[in-house]
Every structure is written in structure tokens, then in C-alpha cells.
Coordinates of C-alpha atoms and ligand atoms in Angstrom, one line a residue:
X1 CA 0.0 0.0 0.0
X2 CA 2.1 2.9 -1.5
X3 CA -0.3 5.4 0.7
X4 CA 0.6 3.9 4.2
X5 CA 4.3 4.9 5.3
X6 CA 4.3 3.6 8.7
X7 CA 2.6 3.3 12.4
X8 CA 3.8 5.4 15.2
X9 CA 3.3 5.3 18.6
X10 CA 1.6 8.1 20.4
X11 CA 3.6 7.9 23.7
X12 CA 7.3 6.8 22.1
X13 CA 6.7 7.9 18.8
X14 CA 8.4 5.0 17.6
X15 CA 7.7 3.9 14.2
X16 CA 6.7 0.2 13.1
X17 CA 5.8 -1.8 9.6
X18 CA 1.9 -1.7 9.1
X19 CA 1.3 -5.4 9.2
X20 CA -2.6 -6.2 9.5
X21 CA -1.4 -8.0 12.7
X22 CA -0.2 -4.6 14.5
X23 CA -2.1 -3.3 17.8
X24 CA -0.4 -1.5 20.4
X25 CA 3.6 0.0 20.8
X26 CA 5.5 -3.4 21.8
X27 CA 7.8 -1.2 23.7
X28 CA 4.7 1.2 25.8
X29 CA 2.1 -1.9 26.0
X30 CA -1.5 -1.1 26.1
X31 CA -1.1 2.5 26.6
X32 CA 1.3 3.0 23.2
X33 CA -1.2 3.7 20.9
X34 CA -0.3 3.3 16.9
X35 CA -1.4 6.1 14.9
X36 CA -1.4 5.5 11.1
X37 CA 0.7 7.5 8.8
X38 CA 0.3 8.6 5.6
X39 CA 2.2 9.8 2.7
X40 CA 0.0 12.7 1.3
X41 CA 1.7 13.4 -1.6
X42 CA 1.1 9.3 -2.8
X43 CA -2.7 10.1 -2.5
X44 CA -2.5 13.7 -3.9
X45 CA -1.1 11.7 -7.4
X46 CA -3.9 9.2 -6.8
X47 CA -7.2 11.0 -6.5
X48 CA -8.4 14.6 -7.1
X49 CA -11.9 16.1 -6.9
X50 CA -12.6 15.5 -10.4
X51 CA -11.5 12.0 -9.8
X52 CA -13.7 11.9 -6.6
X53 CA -16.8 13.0 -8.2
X54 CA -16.8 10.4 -11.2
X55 CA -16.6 7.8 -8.7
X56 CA -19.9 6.0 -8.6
X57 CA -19.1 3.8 -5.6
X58 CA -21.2 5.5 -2.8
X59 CA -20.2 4.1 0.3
X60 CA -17.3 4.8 2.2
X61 CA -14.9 3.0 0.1
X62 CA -14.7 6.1 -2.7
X63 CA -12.1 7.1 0.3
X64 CA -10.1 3.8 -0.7
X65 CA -7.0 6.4 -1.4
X66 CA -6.7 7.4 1.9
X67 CA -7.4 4.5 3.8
X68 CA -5.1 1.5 4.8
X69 CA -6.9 -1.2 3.2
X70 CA -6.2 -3.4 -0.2
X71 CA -9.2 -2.8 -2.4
X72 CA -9.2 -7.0 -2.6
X73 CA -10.4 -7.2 0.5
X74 CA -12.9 -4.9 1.2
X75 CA -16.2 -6.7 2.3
X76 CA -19.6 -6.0 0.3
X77 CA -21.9 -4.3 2.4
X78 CA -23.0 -0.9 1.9
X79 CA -21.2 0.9 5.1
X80 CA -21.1 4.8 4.7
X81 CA -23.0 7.5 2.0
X82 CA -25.3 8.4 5.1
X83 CA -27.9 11.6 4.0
X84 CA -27.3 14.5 5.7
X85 CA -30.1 16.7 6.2
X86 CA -30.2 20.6 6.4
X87 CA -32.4 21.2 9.5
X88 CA -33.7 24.5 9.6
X89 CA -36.6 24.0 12.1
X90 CA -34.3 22.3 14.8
X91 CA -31.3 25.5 14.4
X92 CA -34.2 27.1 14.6
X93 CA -35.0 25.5 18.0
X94 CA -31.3 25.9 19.0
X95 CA -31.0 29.3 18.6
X96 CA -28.5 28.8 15.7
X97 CA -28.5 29.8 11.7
X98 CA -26.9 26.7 9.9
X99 CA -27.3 23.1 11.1
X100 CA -26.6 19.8 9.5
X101 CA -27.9 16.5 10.4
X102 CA -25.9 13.3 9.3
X103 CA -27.6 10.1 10.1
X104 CA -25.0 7.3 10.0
X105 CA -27.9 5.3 11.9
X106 CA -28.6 4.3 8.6
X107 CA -25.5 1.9 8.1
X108 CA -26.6 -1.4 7.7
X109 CA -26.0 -2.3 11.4
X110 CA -27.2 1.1 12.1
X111 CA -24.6 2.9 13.6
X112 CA -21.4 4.6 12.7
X113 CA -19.6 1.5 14.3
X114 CA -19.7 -0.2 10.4
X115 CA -17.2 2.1 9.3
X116 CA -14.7 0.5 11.6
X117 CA -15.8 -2.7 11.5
X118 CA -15.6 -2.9 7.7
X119 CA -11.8 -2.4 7.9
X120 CA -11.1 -4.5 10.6
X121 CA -13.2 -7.4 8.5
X122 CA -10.5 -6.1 5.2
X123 CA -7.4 -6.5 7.8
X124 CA -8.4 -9.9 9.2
X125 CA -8.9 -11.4 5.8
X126 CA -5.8 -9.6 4.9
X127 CA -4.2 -11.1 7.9
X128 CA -5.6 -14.7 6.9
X129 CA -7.4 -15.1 10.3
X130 CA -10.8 -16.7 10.5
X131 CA -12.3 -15.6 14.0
X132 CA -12.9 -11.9 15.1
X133 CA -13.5 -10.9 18.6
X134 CA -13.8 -7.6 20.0
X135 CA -15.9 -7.2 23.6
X136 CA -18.1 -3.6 23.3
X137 CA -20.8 -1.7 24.3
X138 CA -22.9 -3.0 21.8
X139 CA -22.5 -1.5 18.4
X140 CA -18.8 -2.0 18.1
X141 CA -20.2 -5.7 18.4
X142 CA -23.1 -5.8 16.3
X143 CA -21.4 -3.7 13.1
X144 CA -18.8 -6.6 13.4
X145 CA -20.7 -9.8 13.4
X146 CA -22.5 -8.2 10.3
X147 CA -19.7 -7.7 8.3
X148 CA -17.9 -10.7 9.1
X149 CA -20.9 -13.0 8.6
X150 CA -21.1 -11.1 4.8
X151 CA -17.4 -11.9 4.3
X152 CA -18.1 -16.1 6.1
X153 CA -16.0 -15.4 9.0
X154 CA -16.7 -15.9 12.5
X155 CA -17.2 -13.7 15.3
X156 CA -16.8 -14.0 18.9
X157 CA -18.3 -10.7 20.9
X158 CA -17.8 -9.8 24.8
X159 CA -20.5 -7.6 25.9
X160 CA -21.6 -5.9 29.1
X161 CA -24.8 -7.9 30.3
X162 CA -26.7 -4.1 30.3
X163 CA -26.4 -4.4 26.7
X164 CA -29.5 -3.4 25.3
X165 CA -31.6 -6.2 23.8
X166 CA -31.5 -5.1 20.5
X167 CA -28.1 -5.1 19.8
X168 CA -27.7 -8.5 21.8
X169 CA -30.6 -10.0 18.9
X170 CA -28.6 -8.0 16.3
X171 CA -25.4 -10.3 17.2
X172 CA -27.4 -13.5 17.2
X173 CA -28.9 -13.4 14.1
X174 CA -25.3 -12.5 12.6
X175 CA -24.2 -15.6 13.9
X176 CA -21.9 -14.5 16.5
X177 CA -20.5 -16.6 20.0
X178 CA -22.2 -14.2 22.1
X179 CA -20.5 -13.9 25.6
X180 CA -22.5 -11.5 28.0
X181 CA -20.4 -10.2 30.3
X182 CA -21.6 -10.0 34.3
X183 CA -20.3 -6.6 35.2
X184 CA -18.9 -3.3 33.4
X185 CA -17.4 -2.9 29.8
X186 CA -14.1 -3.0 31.5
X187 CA -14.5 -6.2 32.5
X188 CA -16.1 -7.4 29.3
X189 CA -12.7 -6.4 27.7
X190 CA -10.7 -7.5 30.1
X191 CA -12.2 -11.2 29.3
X192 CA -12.0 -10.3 25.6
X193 CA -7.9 -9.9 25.7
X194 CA -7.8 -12.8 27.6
X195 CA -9.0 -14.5 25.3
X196 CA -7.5 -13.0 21.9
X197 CA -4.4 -13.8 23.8
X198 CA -5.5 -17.4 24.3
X199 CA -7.1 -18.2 20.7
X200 CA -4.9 -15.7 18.6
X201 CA -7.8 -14.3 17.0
X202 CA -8.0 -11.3 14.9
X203 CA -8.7 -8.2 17.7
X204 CA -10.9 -6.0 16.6
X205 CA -11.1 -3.9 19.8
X206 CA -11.4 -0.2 20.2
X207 CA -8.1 1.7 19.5
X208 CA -5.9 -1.5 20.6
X209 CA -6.2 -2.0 17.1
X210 CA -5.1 1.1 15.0
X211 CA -6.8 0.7 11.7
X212 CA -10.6 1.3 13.2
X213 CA -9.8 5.2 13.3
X214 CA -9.2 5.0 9.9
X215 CA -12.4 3.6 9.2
X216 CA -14.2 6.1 11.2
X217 CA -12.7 8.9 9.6
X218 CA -14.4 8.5 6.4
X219 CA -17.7 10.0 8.3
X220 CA -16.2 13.2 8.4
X221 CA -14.9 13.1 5.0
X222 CA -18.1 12.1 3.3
X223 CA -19.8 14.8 5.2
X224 CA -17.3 17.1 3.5
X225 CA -18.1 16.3 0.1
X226 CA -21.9 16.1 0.3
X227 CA -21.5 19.7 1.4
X228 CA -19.5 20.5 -1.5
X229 CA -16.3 21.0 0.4
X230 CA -17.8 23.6 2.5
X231 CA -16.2 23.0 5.9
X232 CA -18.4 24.0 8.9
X233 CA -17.1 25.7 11.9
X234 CA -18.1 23.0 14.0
X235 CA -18.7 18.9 14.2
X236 CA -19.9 17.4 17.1
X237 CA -19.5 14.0 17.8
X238 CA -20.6 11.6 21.2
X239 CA -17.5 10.2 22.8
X240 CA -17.2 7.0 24.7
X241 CA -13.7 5.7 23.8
X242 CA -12.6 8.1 21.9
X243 CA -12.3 6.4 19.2
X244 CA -15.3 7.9 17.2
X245 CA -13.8 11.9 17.3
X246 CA -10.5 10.9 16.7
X247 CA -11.1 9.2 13.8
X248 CA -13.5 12.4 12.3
X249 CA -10.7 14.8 13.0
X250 CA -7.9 12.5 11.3
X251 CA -10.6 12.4 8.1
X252 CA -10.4 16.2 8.2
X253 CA -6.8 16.3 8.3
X254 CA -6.4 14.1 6.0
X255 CA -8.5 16.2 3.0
X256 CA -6.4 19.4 4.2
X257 CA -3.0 18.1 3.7
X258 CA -4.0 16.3 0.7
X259 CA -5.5 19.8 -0.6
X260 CA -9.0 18.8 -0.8
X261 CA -10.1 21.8 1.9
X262 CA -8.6 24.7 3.5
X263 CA -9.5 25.3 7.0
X264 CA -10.4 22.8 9.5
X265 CA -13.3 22.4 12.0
X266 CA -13.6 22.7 15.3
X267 CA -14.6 19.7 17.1
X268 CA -17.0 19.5 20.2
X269 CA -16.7 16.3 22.3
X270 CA -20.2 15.5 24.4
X271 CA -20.0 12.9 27.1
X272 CA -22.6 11.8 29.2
X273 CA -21.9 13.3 33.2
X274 CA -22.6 9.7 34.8
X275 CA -19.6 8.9 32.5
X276 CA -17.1 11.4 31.6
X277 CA -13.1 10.7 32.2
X278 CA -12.2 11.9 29.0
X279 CA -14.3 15.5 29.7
X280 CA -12.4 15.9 33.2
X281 CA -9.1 15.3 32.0
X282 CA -9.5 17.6 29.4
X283 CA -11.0 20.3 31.5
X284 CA -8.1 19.5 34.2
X285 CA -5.4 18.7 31.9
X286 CA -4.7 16.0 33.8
X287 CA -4.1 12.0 32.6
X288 CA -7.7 10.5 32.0
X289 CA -8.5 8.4 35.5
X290 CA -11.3 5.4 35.3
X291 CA -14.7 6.7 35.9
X292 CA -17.9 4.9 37.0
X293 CA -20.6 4.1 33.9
X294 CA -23.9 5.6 34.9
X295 CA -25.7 6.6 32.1
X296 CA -28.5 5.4 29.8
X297 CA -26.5 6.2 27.0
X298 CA -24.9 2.9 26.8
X299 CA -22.1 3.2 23.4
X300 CA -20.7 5.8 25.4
X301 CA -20.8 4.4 28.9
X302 CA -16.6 4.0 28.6
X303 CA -15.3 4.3 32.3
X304 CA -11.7 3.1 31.2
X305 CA -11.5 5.2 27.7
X306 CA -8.9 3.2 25.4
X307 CA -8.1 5.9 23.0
X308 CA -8.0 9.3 25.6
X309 CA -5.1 10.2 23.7
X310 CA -6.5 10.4 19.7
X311 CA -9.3 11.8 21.0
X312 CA -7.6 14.5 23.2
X313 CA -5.0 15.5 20.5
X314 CA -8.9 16.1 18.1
X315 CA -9.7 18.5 20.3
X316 CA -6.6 20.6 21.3
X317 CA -5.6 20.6 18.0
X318 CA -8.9 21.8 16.4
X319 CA -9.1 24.1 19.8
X320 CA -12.7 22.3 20.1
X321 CA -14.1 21.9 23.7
X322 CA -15.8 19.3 25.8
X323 CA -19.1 19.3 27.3
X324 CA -21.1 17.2 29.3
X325 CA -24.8 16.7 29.3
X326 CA -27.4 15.0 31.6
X327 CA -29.4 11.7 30.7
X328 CA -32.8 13.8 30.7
X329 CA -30.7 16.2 28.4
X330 CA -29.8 13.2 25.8
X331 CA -33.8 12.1 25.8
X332 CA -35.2 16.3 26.1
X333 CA -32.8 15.8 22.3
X334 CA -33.8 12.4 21.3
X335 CA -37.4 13.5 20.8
X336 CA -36.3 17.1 19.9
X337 CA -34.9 15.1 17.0
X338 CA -37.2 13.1 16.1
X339 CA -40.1 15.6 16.0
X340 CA -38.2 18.3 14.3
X341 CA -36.7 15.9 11.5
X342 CA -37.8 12.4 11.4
X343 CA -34.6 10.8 12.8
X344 CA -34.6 8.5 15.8
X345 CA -31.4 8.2 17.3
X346 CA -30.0 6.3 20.3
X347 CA -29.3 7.7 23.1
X348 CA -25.7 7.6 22.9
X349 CA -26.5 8.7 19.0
X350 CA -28.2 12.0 20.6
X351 CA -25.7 12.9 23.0
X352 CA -24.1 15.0 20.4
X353 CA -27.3 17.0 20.0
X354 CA -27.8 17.3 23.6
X355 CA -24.6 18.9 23.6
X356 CA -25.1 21.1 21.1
X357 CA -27.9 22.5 23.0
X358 CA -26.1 23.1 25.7
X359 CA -22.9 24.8 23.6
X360 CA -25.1 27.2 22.1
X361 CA -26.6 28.2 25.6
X362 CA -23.8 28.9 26.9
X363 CA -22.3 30.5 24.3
X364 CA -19.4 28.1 23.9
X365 CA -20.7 28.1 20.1
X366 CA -22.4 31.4 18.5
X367 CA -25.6 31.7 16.4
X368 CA -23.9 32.4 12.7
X369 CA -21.4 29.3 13.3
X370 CA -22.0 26.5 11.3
X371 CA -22.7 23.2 12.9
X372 CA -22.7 19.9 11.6
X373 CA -24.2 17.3 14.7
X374 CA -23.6 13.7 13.4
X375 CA -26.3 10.9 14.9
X376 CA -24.0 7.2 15.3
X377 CA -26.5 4.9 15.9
X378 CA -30.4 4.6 15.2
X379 CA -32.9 4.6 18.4
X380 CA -34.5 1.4 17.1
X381 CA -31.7 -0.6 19.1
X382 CA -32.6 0.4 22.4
X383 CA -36.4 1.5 22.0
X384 CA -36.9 1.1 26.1
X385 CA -35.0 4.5 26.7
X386 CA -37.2 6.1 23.3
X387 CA -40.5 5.2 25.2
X388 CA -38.7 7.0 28.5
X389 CA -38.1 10.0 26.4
X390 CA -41.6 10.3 25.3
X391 CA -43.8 8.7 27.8
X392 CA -46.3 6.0 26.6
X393 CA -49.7 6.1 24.3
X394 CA -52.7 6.6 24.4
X395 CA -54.8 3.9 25.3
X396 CA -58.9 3.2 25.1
X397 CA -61.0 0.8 23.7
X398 CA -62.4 1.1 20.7
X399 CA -64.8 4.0 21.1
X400 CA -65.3 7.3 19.3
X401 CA -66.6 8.9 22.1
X402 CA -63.2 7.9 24.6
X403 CA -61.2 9.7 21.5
X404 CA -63.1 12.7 20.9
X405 CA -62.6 13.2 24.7
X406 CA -58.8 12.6 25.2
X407 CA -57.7 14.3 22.1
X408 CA -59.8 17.3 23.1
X409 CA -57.9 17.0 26.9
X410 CA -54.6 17.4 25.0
X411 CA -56.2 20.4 22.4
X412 CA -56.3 18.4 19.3
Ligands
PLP1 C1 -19.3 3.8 19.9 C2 -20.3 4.9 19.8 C3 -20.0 6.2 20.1 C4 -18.7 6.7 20.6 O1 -17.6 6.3 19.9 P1 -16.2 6.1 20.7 O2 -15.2 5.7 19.7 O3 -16.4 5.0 21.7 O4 -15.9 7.4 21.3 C5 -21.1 7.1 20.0 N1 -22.3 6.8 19.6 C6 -22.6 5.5 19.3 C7 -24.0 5.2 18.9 C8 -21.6 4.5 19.4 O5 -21.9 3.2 19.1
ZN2 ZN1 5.7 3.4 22.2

């Protein structure tokens, strides 16, 4: 791959062959995290925006150039090419002029999660394994077991037992060895490297392995070109490990050094407050300490973040903030959404919203910015927390009279 040059560690910044097999700096351990690097100018002689806009592959893989992966191997389901939506009524709402809306619940998972698990299906078959196994909060999981099961290889997933149910059905019917967890994520991944170790299979885990970023990046990137190159001041993104923001600012990066924009975003972080080391290290400048995971918002419910330090360097670098927001605040925007624009997102898919909301309140982002939010996974996964945000029915028997009289109590 003529585009790759080399990993390098973020701690040592020791460099290292990109083998499919490489996770973390042999010389820091877990905490050595690999970043891929690129040579721009390879990709500059490789694709331009003429190039870019005769492609007629829309899904992620029109970013091919730019991405560590041997076009051989790339697995056929349709990850990435998400809509994004100008929402006028819901800036409106905000208090803010331009907003954009991309929905990558509408992978074919449902959640931004497919973009990493794609590549980690290319780099397994690339690495001739035939078992993936990666423990997560649920849609790392489920976006895995669906691309390996379209590629025939098999899965083995560690998941927390609060997973919610609809991811856990998502994994079954994908054929995975489903291993629910007693206890936190933590521990569920704790139990998953165990057991890599043990059966030398192909670890697709959260920032241990270094080519996920790389798949995630390709969010920001599309969003890019479906606005024409017209950068916006600001992308939010939800952050649980990190993993997620990290990989949207390397996308945006990437396109500036290889000339395809000229400025770069800002980039606002929102965790959830029951859960948010990577917020208070931030805020304190201070190494990122375990927190506990209390929130409903269960993709981002990371106590132990594996990837502080991607996600960190996002956010200094674009000087982009943190914010936290409140479980009522993530379902007050999860029915904001879906009212205002049709689009049910998860609660850890809303989060970003949420924290939008409160940006713009307290001024942290101004009303003629320009804001893209995107949602990472769709609400029908976890529709117990939708039916918290909105309360229940209305219920009667069948009788005109009952339904004159409770649509006229609510002014219909
Ligand atoms: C995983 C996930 C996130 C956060 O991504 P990280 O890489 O863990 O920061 C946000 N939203 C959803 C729906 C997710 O599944
Ligand atoms: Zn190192």
C-alpha cells in the first residue's frame, strides 16, 4: 500500500511496519497507541476532486485512497453514503443559523460502528485469520458480526450484560459466540484480551487495534463532500472511547494536507456526566482516570476510555471543547430530533445533539457558526430508553366517544 508509510506510537513515537497483525507500541504496552501515517503526496497523485466526483461507488470505500486497506479485501456491504439533512426548524429551535444533520444510523448495522468494523473485516482477511473478537458496548459488536458473517468469518463478541436487547438480537442473528459479560465494559474487555491472547484471534477492539480510526474517519470526509467541500465551523460528535472523534478529525486532516479543503473544523466532544473521564481530563489537563458508567446512553458508557489520547490530541488541536450533558438532556434531544426531522437516534447517537444545545446556551458556540451534529446509531436498538423520552400512548377501547374526549384534553 504505497499510501501507508508507517505506524507510530503516540507515547514513544516510535515507528513500526503496518502489518494487518499490528495493535499496540510493543515497547509502551496497552497504553502505546499506533497512529497511522500517511504519505499525502502518494494520495494527492492518486485521486483529485474531479476523480472523486466520477466515482460512482457511494459508500465509504470512494475514500479507498486514503485508507489503509487493499481494495481486494474490502467486504460487500453498503457501510457509509449516510444523508445529511439541512435542519432548519431544529437550528431554529437551537438558537442557531446553519445546522446539519448526518444520520449514520442508517449503516446497515445502524450505527457509525460499520465504518470500523468494515476495515477490521479487510485487515483480518488480509491477515488470513478466520475468527474476530472484540468485547463492546454493543455496536462495536453488532457492526462486526454483520460484516464478518457477509465476508463467512466468525465472530466471537464480549458484551456488558446491560447491553441493550436489541443489539444482543442484532449479534445472534449475525451468527456471532455471544459472551454476555456480568459486570462493566471494563471487565467485558478484560475477558476479551484474555481470550485473543488465548485463541490468537483477529482483535478488533477499540483503539488496541489502530486501523478502526481509519475507518471512522471516512464519516467526516463524506460529510465534506456532500457539502460541497464547504467545511463547517463545527462537528460534534458523542465520545465514549474516543475512538469515534479521533477518527473524524484524522478524516479532516487528512483532506487538508492532501488539498481537498482549506481550514479545518472545530470539534465538540459531548460525554454523558454519569460517564465522563475523558471530559475531566480535558477540563483539568490531567491523565484521564477510570470513571464509574452511569448513564442510559450505553455506546458511550466507557469508564476506562482506550483511545483518551487520539481523542484528546482532536480536540486541542482543532481548539474544540468538551461538554457534558445529563441523561434527561440526551432524551429532552432524542425527541427534539425526532419531531423536528424524522430521525430516531440512540441515546448515545443524541448525545451529540444534547450537547449542542447546551454549547449554544452557553455561548461556547455562537448563532452564525456553522454546525454539523452527526447521529451514530439509530434509536430502534434500544427503544426502552425512546419510550422514557416520550412517555407511553394513548390507550382506550375502541370507542369514538373515549377519543373525541382525550384528544380534546390534549387540544387536538
Ligand atoms: C461507539 C459509539 C459512540 C462513541 O464512539 P467512541 O469511539 O467510543 O468514542 C457514539 N455513539 C454510538 C452510537 C456509538 O456506538
Ligand atoms: Zn511506544
Amino acid at each position: 500500500m504505497p499510501q501507508v508509510k508507517y505506524l507510530q506510537c503516540m507515547k514513544c513515537n516510535k515507528t513500526f511496519e503496518a502489518t494487518p497483525n499490528s495493535y499496540t507500541c510493543p515497547d509502551c504496552g496497552m497504553v502505546g497507541i499506533l497512529d497511522v501515517i500517511y504519505d499525502y503526496s502518494a494520495i494527492s497523485r492518486e485521486v483529485n476532486k474531479d476523480i472523486l466526483q466520477k466515482n460512482k461507488d457511494f459508500s465509504m470505500w470512494r475514500y479507498l485512497p486514503w485508507l489503509p486497506v487493499l481494495p481486494e479485501t474490502v467486504p460487500p456491504l453498503r457501510v457509509g453514503w449516510t444523508p445529511v439533512y439541512k435542519a432548519d426548524q431544529l437550528a431554529e429551535v437551537l438558537g442557531i443559523k446553519t445546522l446539519y444533520i448526518k444520520d449514520d444510523g442508517l449503516n446497515p448495522t445502524a450505527s457509525l460502528k460499520d465504518r470500523a468494523s468494515a476495515v477490521a473485516v479487510a485487515k483480518a482477511l488480509e491477515a488470513g485469520a478466520d475468527t474476530i473478537a472484540c468485547s463492546s458496548t454493543g455496536n462495536a459488536a453488532s457492526s462486526l458480526a454483520g460484516n464478518a458473517a457477509s465476508v463467512g468469518l466468525k465472530t466471537c463478541i464480549f458484551v456488558p450484560e446491560r447491553a441493550p436487547q436489541g443489539k444482543v438480537a442484532q449479534l445472534l442473528i449475525f451468527g456471532a459466540t455471544v459472551v454476555s459479560v456480568q459486570g462493566s465494559y471494563e471487565e467485558a474487555f478484560k475477558l476479551s484480551m484474555e481470550a485473543i491472547e488465548r485463541w490468537g484471534w483477529y482483535n478488533r477492539n477499540a483503539a488496541i487495534n489502530p486501523y478502526l480510526v481509519e475507518g471512522k474517519k471516512t464519516v467526516s470526509m463524506e460529510l465534506c463532500e456532500q457539502l460541497n467541500w464547504d467545511v463547517p465551523d463545527w462537528l460534534v460528535f458523542s465520545v465514549g472511547d474516543g475512538c469515534t472523534i479521533a477518527g473524524a478529525w484524522k478524516g479532516m486532516v487528512d483532506l487538508y494536507e492532501t488539498g481537498f479543503i482549506d481550514h479545518l473544523p472545530k470539534m465538540l466532544g459531548v460525554q454523558a456526566e454519569g460517564c465522563c473521564p475523558i471530559t475531566t481530563a480535558f477540563r483539568n489537563n490531567e491523565p484521564v482516570r477510570p470513571a464509574e458508567e452511569n448513564t442510559i446512553a450505553d455506546s458511550i458508557a466507557v469508564g476506562v476510555p482506550r483511545n483518551p489520547d487520539k481523542a484528546l490530541r482532536a480536540i486541542r488541536q482543532s481548539s474544540g471543547t468538551m461538554i457534558n450533558v445529563s441523561d434527561q438532556e440526551i432524551l429532552d434531544a432524542m425527541k427534539l430530533l425526532g419531531s423536528t426531522i424524522g430521525v430516531f437516534g440512540e441515546p448515545a447517537g443524541v448525545a451529540g445533539l444534547a450537547g449542542l444545545r447546551k454549547a449554544v446556551s452557553e455561548e461556547v458556540i455562537t448563532s452564525n457558526e456553522k454546525v454539523a451534529v452527526v447521529v451514530t446509531g439509530n434509536g430502534l436498538k434500544d427503544v426502552q430508553n425512546a419510550i422514557k423520552a416520550t412517555g407511553e400512548p394513548i390507550r382506550i377501547p375502541s370507542d369514538m366517544n373515549r377519543l373525541v374526549e382525550e384528544l380534546s384534553t390534549r387540544g387536538l
